[in-house]
Amino acid sequence: MQLNIPYHLENFIGGNFIGPLSGNFIDNINPATGAVYGQIPDSNAKDIDLTVKAAKKAFPAWSVLPVEKKFIILNKIAELIEENSDELALAETNDNGKPLWLSKQVDIPRASSNFRFFATGIMHVANESHNMEDRAVNYTLRQPLGIVGCISPWNLPLYLFTWKIAPALAAGNCVIAKPSEVTPVTAFLLGKICKEAGLPDGVLNIVHGIGQHCGEAIVKHPDIKAISFTGSTKAGERIASIAAPMFKKLSLELGGKNPNIIFNDCNWERMLPETIRSSFGNQGQICLCGSRLLIERPAYEAFKKHFIPIVQKLKNGDPLLETSKQGAIVSQVHFEKVMNCIALAKEEGGKILCGGNAVKLEGRCADGYFIEPTIIEGLDQNCRTNQEEIFGPVITIQPFDTEEEALQLANNSTYGLAATIWTQDISRANRMASKVETGIVWVNCWLVRDLRTPFGGMKNSGVGREGGWEALRFFTEAKNVCIQF
Ligand code: NAD
């Protein structure tokens, strides 16, 4: 199939590609070049009304379509994502600034896996039955909610968009989905793929626009029964304040300030490259990136000696080049935010061990938004740099003396998304894992993902879990039926 990208993107509503009712568009910028290279609909509540009508029309047939038939369509979407992976990867890189090799290796394959995983998953759902000896039996129906809203961020655009949409569709819902206005193109292309795969009109609707207008209109619409949101804690708070009094189901996957706890006894050969990845992968713009490195004191100086030279070799470059280790920051606004965070860290007394500067490239990327991978030391856990999410290629390092101190530093955060623990002492690993206040813990690895496991954060990192049965449960309503003998 041909995945042409028009200059003006359109919404995908009821199986048709249509412009915003207002006629207003917003610029789409390639962060590696700083150039406007397209426009996207500036949709509002009127577009959402239209979308809800289309979804309502589609729901009765989709909700009762046998799972074998749902499987065929959702699996076909996975296949088409795979078949068009080169074009999708290029679109993702042009929109987001991440290296093309990363889009090819991670983002697009994972988007395909998301559809395949939930396409097959829905075929294996077994609902509970509770037997009351010789008196009665209960069985639990898990029925689709109806129309649900899925709102996703810019850091892993198609990857996270499909992570929500696939289970919502598999569970029998019709979906109104909004990608980030900063990275809309692969979401637009997904509409074309779904059409080609034979997804009935109105089952998935994709609308574009900014959070405060388009996103909030989804959250506020009374006929949208649940909101699955991934993004900042600030926007999550706003969404919860609207949706909670409407008694909507809410899944919130929010920000993080993740600790990497490194003990001297760890396997250094594995720890060093994985810590590079967990610190600076996707320019540090992964919610799971470890941004606070806590290092056992006897290992502290050796860690700096080995780690800093590797980081200094992570050169920023044109994301289209295979040799570029680091791409662009996603937008000018975010670039400025990250640069301000580095300035704040200096004001707070932080010492920049490497990086700390914007990077000016030559040629095509001369006006792009690039920042050197940055390591900062000498900051207290209570300062803003160690408390607030930066979401860029910036980490801090701090020494600790005991397990208790490591835990105290790790848990001294309003966030609780993920933690990474490096040690060869299995008892210590288990002790730490049970006490660290995060929804996800990796021991001697990072970002090893099994799609069946619960995914989500504690504290200000969110409410609810995605992944596996958790996602299918979220997108269904449990109804118990009790039959007396
Ligand atoms: P963001 O909150 O600005 O936007 C996310 C999405 O929400 C976008 O589509 C945006 O248009 C929309 N939105 C914004 N305000 C809204 C509102 N009031 N109502 C409805 N929709 C609204 O986040 P971002 O800058 O796109 O993404 C970065 C953030 O996402 C970081 O904080 C990062 O940690 C977080 N994140 C979390 C996870 C996770 O799984 N926990 C994964 C990826 C990113």
Coordinates of C-alpha atoms and ligand atoms in Angstrom, one line a residue:
M1 CA 0.0 0.0 0.0
Q2 CA 1.0 3.6 -0.5
L3 CA 1.4 5.7 2.6
N4 CA 1.5 9.2 1.2
I5 CA 1.8 12.0 3.7
P6 CA -0.1 15.1 2.6
Y7 CA 1.0 18.5 3.7
H8 CA -2.3 19.0 5.5
L9 CA -3.1 16.0 7.7
E10 CA -6.8 15.2 8.2
N11 CA -8.8 13.6 11.0
F12 CA -9.9 10.0 10.5
I13 CA -13.6 9.9 11.4
G14 CA -16.1 7.2 10.5
G15 CA -13.6 5.8 8.0
N16 CA -13.2 9.1 6.2
F17 CA -10.3 11.5 6.1
I18 CA -11.7 15.0 6.8
G19 CA -10.3 18.4 7.7
P20 CA -11.2 20.2 11.0
L21 CA -14.7 21.7 11.0
S22 CA -13.2 25.1 12.0
G23 CA -10.8 25.0 9.0
N24 CA -7.9 25.8 11.3
F25 CA -4.6 24.0 11.2
I26 CA -1.4 24.2 13.3
D27 CA 2.2 23.9 12.1
N28 CA 4.1 20.6 12.3
I29 CA 7.8 21.1 12.7
N30 CA 10.7 18.7 12.1
P31 CA 12.8 19.2 15.2
A32 CA 16.0 18.1 13.5
T33 CA 15.8 21.0 11.0
G34 CA 13.5 23.5 12.8
A35 CA 11.4 23.7 9.6
V36 CA 7.6 23.6 9.3
Y37 CA 6.9 20.6 7.0
G38 CA 3.2 20.1 7.4
Q39 CA 0.0 21.2 9.1
I40 CA -2.3 19.3 11.4
P41 CA -6.0 19.9 12.2
D42 CA -6.7 22.2 15.2
S43 CA -9.7 20.1 16.2
N44 CA -12.2 21.1 18.9
A45 CA -15.3 20.0 20.6
K46 CA -17.4 20.1 17.4
D47 CA -15.0 17.6 15.7
I48 CA -15.2 15.4 18.8
D49 CA -19.1 15.5 18.6
L50 CA -18.9 14.3 15.0
T51 CA -16.4 11.6 16.0
V52 CA -18.6 10.3 18.9
K53 CA -21.5 10.0 16.4
A54 CA -19.4 7.9 14.1
A55 CA -18.2 5.7 17.0
K56 CA -21.7 5.2 18.3
K57 CA -22.8 4.0 14.9
A58 CA -20.0 1.5 14.7
F59 CA -20.2 0.1 18.3
P60 CA -23.2 -2.3 18.1
A61 CA -21.7 -4.4 15.3
W62 CA -18.0 -4.2 16.5
S63 CA -18.9 -5.1 20.1
V64 CA -20.5 -8.4 19.1
L65 CA -18.1 -9.3 16.3
P66 CA -16.7 -12.8 17.2
V67 CA -13.2 -12.7 18.6
E68 CA -11.9 -14.8 15.7
K69 CA -13.0 -12.0 13.3
K70 CA -11.5 -9.3 15.5
F71 CA -8.3 -11.2 15.5
I72 CA -8.1 -11.3 11.7
I73 CA -8.5 -7.6 11.4
L74 CA -6.2 -6.6 14.3
N75 CA -3.5 -9.0 13.1
K76 CA -3.8 -7.6 9.6
I77 CA -3.1 -4.2 11.1
A78 CA 0.0 -5.6 12.7
E79 CA 1.1 -7.1 9.4
L80 CA 0.6 -3.8 7.5
I81 CA 2.6 -1.9 10.1
E82 CA 5.4 -4.4 9.5
E83 CA 5.1 -4.2 5.8
N84 CA 5.3 -0.4 5.9
S85 CA 7.9 -0.2 8.6
D86 CA 10.5 1.8 6.6
E87 CA 8.1 4.5 5.7
L88 CA 6.6 4.6 9.2
A89 CA 10.1 4.8 10.8
L90 CA 11.1 7.7 8.6
A91 CA 7.9 9.5 9.4
E92 CA 8.5 9.0 13.1
T93 CA 12.0 10.3 12.9
N94 CA 11.0 13.4 10.9
D95 CA 8.3 14.1 13.4
N96 CA 10.2 13.4 16.6
G97 CA 13.9 13.9 16.0
K98 CA 14.9 10.4 17.2
P99 CA 17.6 8.6 15.2
L100 CA 16.1 6.6 12.3
W101 CA 17.9 3.4 13.5
L102 CA 16.0 3.7 16.8
S103 CA 12.6 4.2 15.1
K104 CA 13.4 1.1 13.0
Q105 CA 14.6 -1.0 15.8
V106 CA 12.2 0.0 18.5
D107 CA 9.2 2.2 17.8
I108 CA 7.7 0.6 14.7
P109 CA 8.3 -3.1 15.6
R110 CA 6.7 -2.4 18.9
A111 CA 3.6 -0.8 17.4
S112 CA 3.2 -3.9 15.3
S113 CA 3.7 -6.2 18.4
N114 CA 1.1 -4.2 20.3
F115 CA -1.6 -5.1 17.7
R116 CA -0.4 -8.7 17.4
F117 CA -0.3 -9.2 21.1
F118 CA -3.8 -8.0 21.8
A119 CA -5.2 -9.6 18.7
T120 CA -4.1 -13.0 20.0
G121 CA -4.7 -12.1 23.6
I122 CA -8.4 -11.6 23.1
M123 CA -8.7 -15.1 21.8
H124 CA -7.5 -16.5 25.2
V125 CA -9.7 -14.6 27.6
A126 CA -11.5 -16.8 30.1
N127 CA -13.9 -15.1 32.6
E128 CA -14.1 -16.1 36.2
S129 CA -16.8 -18.3 37.7
H130 CA -17.4 -18.6 41.5
N131 CA -19.2 -21.7 42.7
M132 CA -21.2 -21.5 46.0
E133 CA -21.2 -25.3 46.7
D134 CA -24.7 -26.6 46.1
R135 CA -26.5 -23.2 46.4
A136 CA -25.5 -21.0 43.4
V137 CA -23.0 -20.2 40.8
N138 CA -21.6 -16.9 39.7
Y139 CA -20.1 -16.0 36.4
T140 CA -18.5 -12.7 35.5
L141 CA -19.1 -11.1 32.1
R142 CA -16.5 -8.6 31.0
Q143 CA -18.3 -6.4 28.4
P144 CA -16.9 -3.6 26.4
L145 CA -17.4 -0.1 27.8
G146 CA -18.6 1.5 24.6
I147 CA -16.7 4.5 23.4
V148 CA -13.3 5.2 25.0
G149 CA -10.7 7.9 24.6
C150 CA -7.0 7.3 24.2
I151 CA -4.6 10.2 24.5
S152 CA -0.9 9.7 24.0
P153 CA 2.4 11.7 24.2
W154 CA 5.2 12.5 21.7
N155 CA 8.1 10.5 23.0
L156 CA 7.2 7.1 21.6
P157 CA 4.5 8.2 19.3
L158 CA 3.1 5.2 17.4
Y159 CA 4.5 2.8 20.1
L160 CA 2.3 4.3 22.9
F161 CA -0.6 5.2 20.6
T162 CA -1.1 1.6 19.6
W163 CA -0.4 0.3 23.2
K164 CA -3.7 1.9 24.1
I165 CA -5.7 1.5 21.0
A166 CA -5.0 -2.2 20.4
P167 CA -6.4 -3.5 23.8
A168 CA -9.3 -1.0 23.6
L169 CA -10.4 -2.4 20.2
A170 CA -9.6 -6.0 21.1
A171 CA -12.0 -5.7 24.1
G172 CA -14.8 -4.6 21.7
N173 CA -14.8 -0.8 22.2
C174 CA -14.9 1.9 19.6
V175 CA -12.1 4.4 20.1
I176 CA -11.5 8.1 19.8
A177 CA -7.7 8.5 19.8
K178 CA -5.6 11.6 19.9
P179 CA -1.9 11.6 19.3
S180 CA 0.4 14.4 20.5
E181 CA 0.1 17.5 18.3
V182 CA 3.9 17.5 18.3
T183 CA 4.2 14.1 16.6
P184 CA 1.0 13.4 14.6
V185 CA 2.1 11.8 11.4
T186 CA 2.4 8.1 12.2
A187 CA -1.0 8.3 13.9
F188 CA -2.4 9.7 10.7
L189 CA -0.8 6.9 8.8
L190 CA -2.3 4.3 11.1
G191 CA -5.8 5.5 10.0
K192 CA -4.8 4.5 6.4
I193 CA -3.5 1.2 7.6
C194 CA -6.7 0.4 9.5
K195 CA -8.8 1.2 6.5
E196 CA -6.7 -1.1 4.3
A197 CA -6.9 -3.8 7.0
G198 CA -10.7 -3.8 6.8
L199 CA -11.4 -2.3 10.2
P200 CA -15.0 -1.2 10.0
D201 CA -15.7 2.5 9.7
G202 CA -16.0 4.4 13.0
V203 CA -14.4 1.7 15.1
L204 CA -11.2 3.6 15.4
N205 CA -11.3 7.4 14.9
I206 CA -8.2 9.5 15.1
V207 CA -8.4 13.2 15.8
H208 CA -5.6 15.8 15.9
G209 CA -5.2 18.9 17.9
I210 CA -3.8 20.5 21.0
G211 CA -4.4 19.1 24.5
Q212 CA -6.4 22.0 25.9
H213 CA -9.0 22.0 23.1
C214 CA -9.1 18.6 21.3
G215 CA -7.9 16.5 24.3
E216 CA -10.1 18.1 26.8
A217 CA -13.1 17.8 24.5
I218 CA -12.5 14.0 24.5
V219 CA -12.2 14.0 28.3
K220 CA -15.4 16.1 28.8
H221 CA -17.6 14.3 26.3
P222 CA -20.4 12.5 28.3
D223 CA -20.6 9.6 25.9
I224 CA -16.9 8.7 26.2
K225 CA -16.8 6.2 29.1
A226 CA -13.1 5.9 29.8
I227 CA -9.9 7.8 29.3
S228 CA -6.6 6.1 28.9
F229 CA -4.0 8.8 29.1
T230 CA -0.2 8.8 28.9
G231 CA 1.6 12.1 29.3
S232 CA 2.7 14.6 31.9
T233 CA 1.6 14.6 35.6
K234 CA 0.3 18.1 35.2
A235 CA -2.0 17.2 32.3
G236 CA -3.0 14.0 34.1
E237 CA -4.1 16.0 37.1
R238 CA -6.2 18.3 34.9
I239 CA -7.8 15.2 33.2
A240 CA -8.5 13.5 36.5
S241 CA -10.2 16.7 37.8
I242 CA -12.6 16.7 34.8
A243 CA -13.1 12.9 34.4
A244 CA -13.4 11.8 38.1
P245 CA -16.6 13.8 38.9
M246 CA -18.1 12.3 35.7
F247 CA -17.3 8.8 37.1
K248 CA -15.3 7.8 34.1
K249 CA -12.8 5.0 34.2
L250 CA -9.3 6.5 34.2
S251 CA -5.9 5.0 33.4
L252 CA -3.1 7.6 33.9
E253 CA 0.5 6.9 32.9
L254 CA 2.4 9.9 34.0
G255 CA 5.9 11.3 34.6
G256 CA 8.8 9.9 36.4
K257 CA 12.1 10.6 38.1
N258 CA 13.5 7.1 38.1
P259 CA 16.4 6.0 40.3
N260 CA 19.2 3.6 39.0
I261 CA 20.7 2.0 42.1
I262 CA 24.2 0.8 41.3
F263 CA 26.1 -1.4 43.8
N264 CA 29.8 -2.0 43.6
D265 CA 29.3 -5.8 43.2
C266 CA 27.3 -5.5 40.0
N267 CA 28.5 -6.9 36.6
W268 CA 30.1 -3.7 35.3
E269 CA 30.4 -4.9 31.7
R270 CA 26.6 -5.2 31.6
M271 CA 25.8 -2.3 33.8
L272 CA 27.8 0.4 31.9
P273 CA 26.2 0.0 28.4
E274 CA 22.7 -0.5 29.9
T275 CA 23.1 2.6 32.0
I276 CA 24.1 4.5 28.9
R277 CA 20.9 3.3 27.2
S278 CA 18.7 4.0 30.3
S279 CA 20.1 7.5 30.7
F280 CA 20.3 8.7 27.2
G281 CA 18.1 6.5 25.0
N282 CA 15.8 8.6 22.8
Q283 CA 17.7 11.6 24.1
G284 CA 16.5 10.7 27.7
Q285 CA 12.9 11.2 26.5
I286 CA 11.6 7.9 27.7
C287 CA 9.4 7.9 30.8
L288 CA 11.4 4.9 32.1
C289 CA 14.8 6.5 31.7
G290 CA 16.8 6.5 34.9
S291 CA 17.6 10.1 35.5
R292 CA 19.0 9.8 39.1
L293 CA 22.0 7.5 39.3
L294 CA 22.7 6.4 42.9
I295 CA 26.1 4.8 43.2
E296 CA 27.5 2.9 46.1
R297 CA 30.4 5.0 47.4
P298 CA 33.3 2.6 46.8
A299 CA 32.2 2.4 43.1
Y300 CA 31.6 6.2 42.7
E301 CA 34.9 7.4 41.3
A302 CA 35.4 4.2 39.2
F303 CA 31.9 4.7 37.8
K304 CA 32.8 8.3 36.7
K305 CA 36.1 7.2 35.2
H306 CA 34.4 4.6 33.0
F307 CA 31.0 6.2 32.3
I308 CA 32.0 9.7 31.4
P309 CA 34.2 8.8 28.4
I310 CA 31.5 6.7 26.9
V311 CA 28.9 9.5 27.3
Q312 CA 31.4 11.9 25.6
K313 CA 31.3 9.7 22.6
L314 CA 27.5 9.9 22.2
K315 CA 27.6 12.4 19.4
N316 CA 24.5 14.3 18.4
G317 CA 23.9 14.2 14.6
D318 CA 21.4 14.2 11.8
P319 CA 18.8 11.6 12.9
L320 CA 18.8 10.2 9.4
L321 CA 22.4 9.1 9.7
E322 CA 23.2 5.6 10.9
T323 CA 26.2 7.1 12.8
S324 CA 24.2 9.6 15.0
K325 CA 24.0 8.3 18.5
Q326 CA 21.8 11.1 19.7
G327 CA 19.1 12.8 17.7
A328 CA 17.2 16.1 18.3
I329 CA 15.1 17.2 21.2
V330 CA 11.4 17.0 20.2
S331 CA 10.5 20.7 20.0
Q332 CA 11.9 24.1 20.6
V333 CA 9.7 24.5 23.7
H334 CA 11.1 21.3 25.1
F335 CA 14.6 22.2 24.1
E336 CA 14.3 25.4 26.0
K337 CA 12.8 23.6 29.0
V338 CA 15.8 21.2 29.2
M339 CA 18.3 24.0 28.8
N340 CA 16.6 25.9 31.6
C341 CA 16.8 22.7 33.8
I342 CA 20.6 22.6 33.1
A343 CA 20.9 26.3 34.1
L344 CA 18.9 25.6 37.2
A345 CA 21.1 22.7 38.2
K346 CA 24.2 25.0 37.9
E347 CA 22.4 27.6 40.1
E348 CA 21.7 24.9 42.7
G349 CA 25.4 24.2 42.9
G350 CA 25.6 21.2 40.5
K351 CA 28.9 20.5 38.8
I352 CA 28.6 19.6 35.1
L353 CA 30.8 16.6 34.5
C354 CA 30.1 16.4 30.8
G355 CA 27.8 18.0 28.3
G356 CA 25.6 20.8 29.4
N357 CA 25.5 22.7 26.1
A358 CA 23.3 23.0 23.1
V359 CA 24.8 21.6 19.9
K360 CA 25.0 23.5 16.7
L361 CA 25.2 21.1 13.7
E362 CA 26.0 22.1 10.2
G363 CA 24.0 21.7 7.0
R364 CA 20.4 20.3 7.0
C365 CA 20.2 20.3 10.8
A366 CA 21.7 23.8 11.4
D367 CA 18.5 25.0 13.0
G368 CA 17.6 21.8 14.8
Y369 CA 17.2 21.4 18.6
F370 CA 20.2 19.3 19.9
I371 CA 21.6 19.0 23.4
E372 CA 24.7 17.2 24.6
P373 CA 24.2 14.3 26.9
T374 CA 24.8 15.8 30.3
I375 CA 26.0 14.4 33.7
I376 CA 25.7 16.5 36.9
E377 CA 27.0 15.8 40.3
G378 CA 27.1 17.4 43.7
L379 CA 23.3 18.0 44.2
D380 CA 21.2 17.1 47.2
Q381 CA 18.2 14.9 46.7
N382 CA 15.9 17.6 47.8
C383 CA 16.8 20.2 45.2
R384 CA 14.5 20.8 42.2
T385 CA 16.9 19.2 39.8
N386 CA 16.6 15.9 41.6
Q387 CA 12.8 16.3 42.3
E388 CA 11.4 17.6 39.0
E389 CA 11.1 15.6 35.8
I390 CA 13.5 17.0 33.1
F391 CA 12.7 14.4 30.4
G392 CA 15.8 15.1 28.4
P393 CA 19.5 13.9 28.1
V394 CA 20.3 15.0 31.6
I395 CA 21.2 12.8 34.6
T396 CA 22.5 13.4 38.1
I397 CA 24.8 11.1 40.0
Q398 CA 24.9 10.8 43.8
P399 CA 26.9 8.4 46.1
F400 CA 25.3 6.3 48.9
D401 CA 26.8 4.3 51.7
T402 CA 24.2 1.7 52.7
E403 CA 21.1 -0.1 51.3
E404 CA 18.9 2.0 53.6
E405 CA 20.4 5.2 52.3
A406 CA 20.0 4.1 48.7
L407 CA 16.3 3.3 49.4
Q408 CA 15.8 6.6 51.2
L409 CA 17.2 8.5 48.2
A410 CA 15.3 6.4 45.7
N411 CA 12.0 6.9 47.5
N412 CA 12.5 10.6 48.3
S413 CA 10.5 11.6 45.2
T414 CA 6.9 12.4 44.5
Y415 CA 7.2 10.1 41.4
G416 CA 7.2 6.3 41.5
L417 CA 7.4 4.9 37.9
A418 CA 10.4 2.7 37.5
A419 CA 13.7 1.7 39.3
T420 CA 16.7 -0.2 38.2
I421 CA 18.9 -2.1 40.6
W422 CA 22.4 -3.4 39.7
T423 CA 23.8 -6.0 42.1
Q424 CA 24.9 -9.6 41.9
D425 CA 23.6 -10.2 45.5
I426 CA 20.3 -11.9 44.8
S427 CA 19.0 -11.4 48.4
R428 CA 19.8 -7.7 48.2
A429 CA 18.2 -7.4 44.9
N430 CA 14.9 -8.9 46.2
R431 CA 15.1 -6.8 49.4
M432 CA 15.5 -3.6 47.4
A433 CA 12.9 -4.5 44.8
S434 CA 10.2 -5.1 47.5
K435 CA 10.9 -1.8 49.2
V436 CA 11.5 0.6 46.3
E437 CA 8.3 2.7 45.7
T438 CA 7.9 2.2 41.9
G439 CA 5.4 0.2 39.8
I440 CA 8.2 -1.3 37.7
V441 CA 11.6 -2.6 38.9
W442 CA 14.4 -3.9 36.7
V443 CA 17.2 -5.9 38.2
N444 CA 20.4 -6.1 36.2
C445 CA 18.7 -4.9 33.1
W446 CA 16.6 -2.0 31.8
L447 CA 13.5 -1.8 29.5
V448 CA 13.2 -5.6 29.1
R449 CA 9.5 -5.7 28.3
D450 CA 7.1 -8.6 28.4
L451 CA 3.8 -7.2 27.2
R452 CA 1.9 -9.5 29.6
T453 CA 3.2 -7.8 32.7
P454 CA 1.4 -4.9 34.5
F455 CA 2.8 -1.6 33.4
G456 CA 2.4 1.7 35.4
G457 CA 3.5 3.9 38.2
M458 CA 2.8 4.7 41.9
K459 CA 2.5 8.1 43.5
N460 CA 2.5 11.0 41.0
S461 CA 3.5 8.6 38.2
G462 CA 0.0 7.5 37.7
V463 CA -3.1 5.5 38.5
G464 CA -3.9 2.0 37.1
R465 CA -1.9 -0.4 35.0
E466 CA -1.6 -1.2 31.4
G467 CA -0.4 -4.4 29.7
G468 CA -1.8 -7.9 29.4
W469 CA -5.0 -8.7 31.2
E470 CA -4.8 -5.4 33.1
A471 CA -5.4 -3.5 29.9
L472 CA -8.3 -5.8 28.8
R473 CA -9.8 -5.5 32.3
F474 CA -9.5 -1.7 32.1
F475 CA -11.3 -1.5 28.8
T476 CA -14.2 -3.8 30.0
E477 CA -17.0 -3.5 32.6
A478 CA -17.2 -6.5 34.9
K479 CA -20.7 -7.8 35.4
N480 CA -21.4 -10.6 37.8
V481 CA -24.3 -12.9 37.2
C482 CA -25.5 -15.1 40.1
I483 CA -27.8 -18.1 39.4
Q484 CA -29.3 -19.9 42.4
F485 CA -29.8 -23.6 41.9
Ligands
NAD1 P1 1.6 16.2 27.7 O1 0.9 15.9 29.0 O2 1.9 17.6 27.4 O3 0.7 15.6 26.5 C1 0.3 14.3 26.4 C2 -0.9 14.2 25.5 O4 -2.0 14.8 26.3 C3 -0.9 15.0 24.2 O5 -1.6 14.3 23.2 C4 -1.6 16.3 24.6 O6 -2.1 17.0 23.5 C5 -2.6 15.8 25.5 N1 -3.1 16.8 26.5 C6 -2.4 17.8 27.1 N2 -3.1 18.5 28.0 C7 -4.4 17.9 27.9 C8 -5.6 18.2 28.6 N3 -5.7 19.2 29.5 N4 -6.6 17.4 28.3 C9 -6.5 16.3 27.5 N5 -5.4 16.1 26.8 C10 -4.3 16.8 27.0 O7 2.8 15.2 27.7 P2 4.0 15.2 26.6 O8 4.8 16.4 26.8 O9 3.4 14.9 25.3 O10 4.8 13.9 27.1 C11 5.8 13.9 28.0 C12 5.3 13.4 29.3 O11 4.7 12.1 29.2 C13 6.4 13.2 30.3 O12 6.0 13.7 31.6 C14 6.6 11.7 30.4 O13 7.1 11.2 31.6 C15 5.2 11.2 30.2 N6 5.2 9.8 29.7 C16 4.7 8.9 30.6 C17 4.7 7.5 30.2 C18 4.3 6.4 31.1 O14 4.0 5.3 30.7 N7 4.1 6.7 32.4 C19 5.1 7.2 28.9 C20 5.6 8.2 28.1 C21 5.6 9.5 28.5

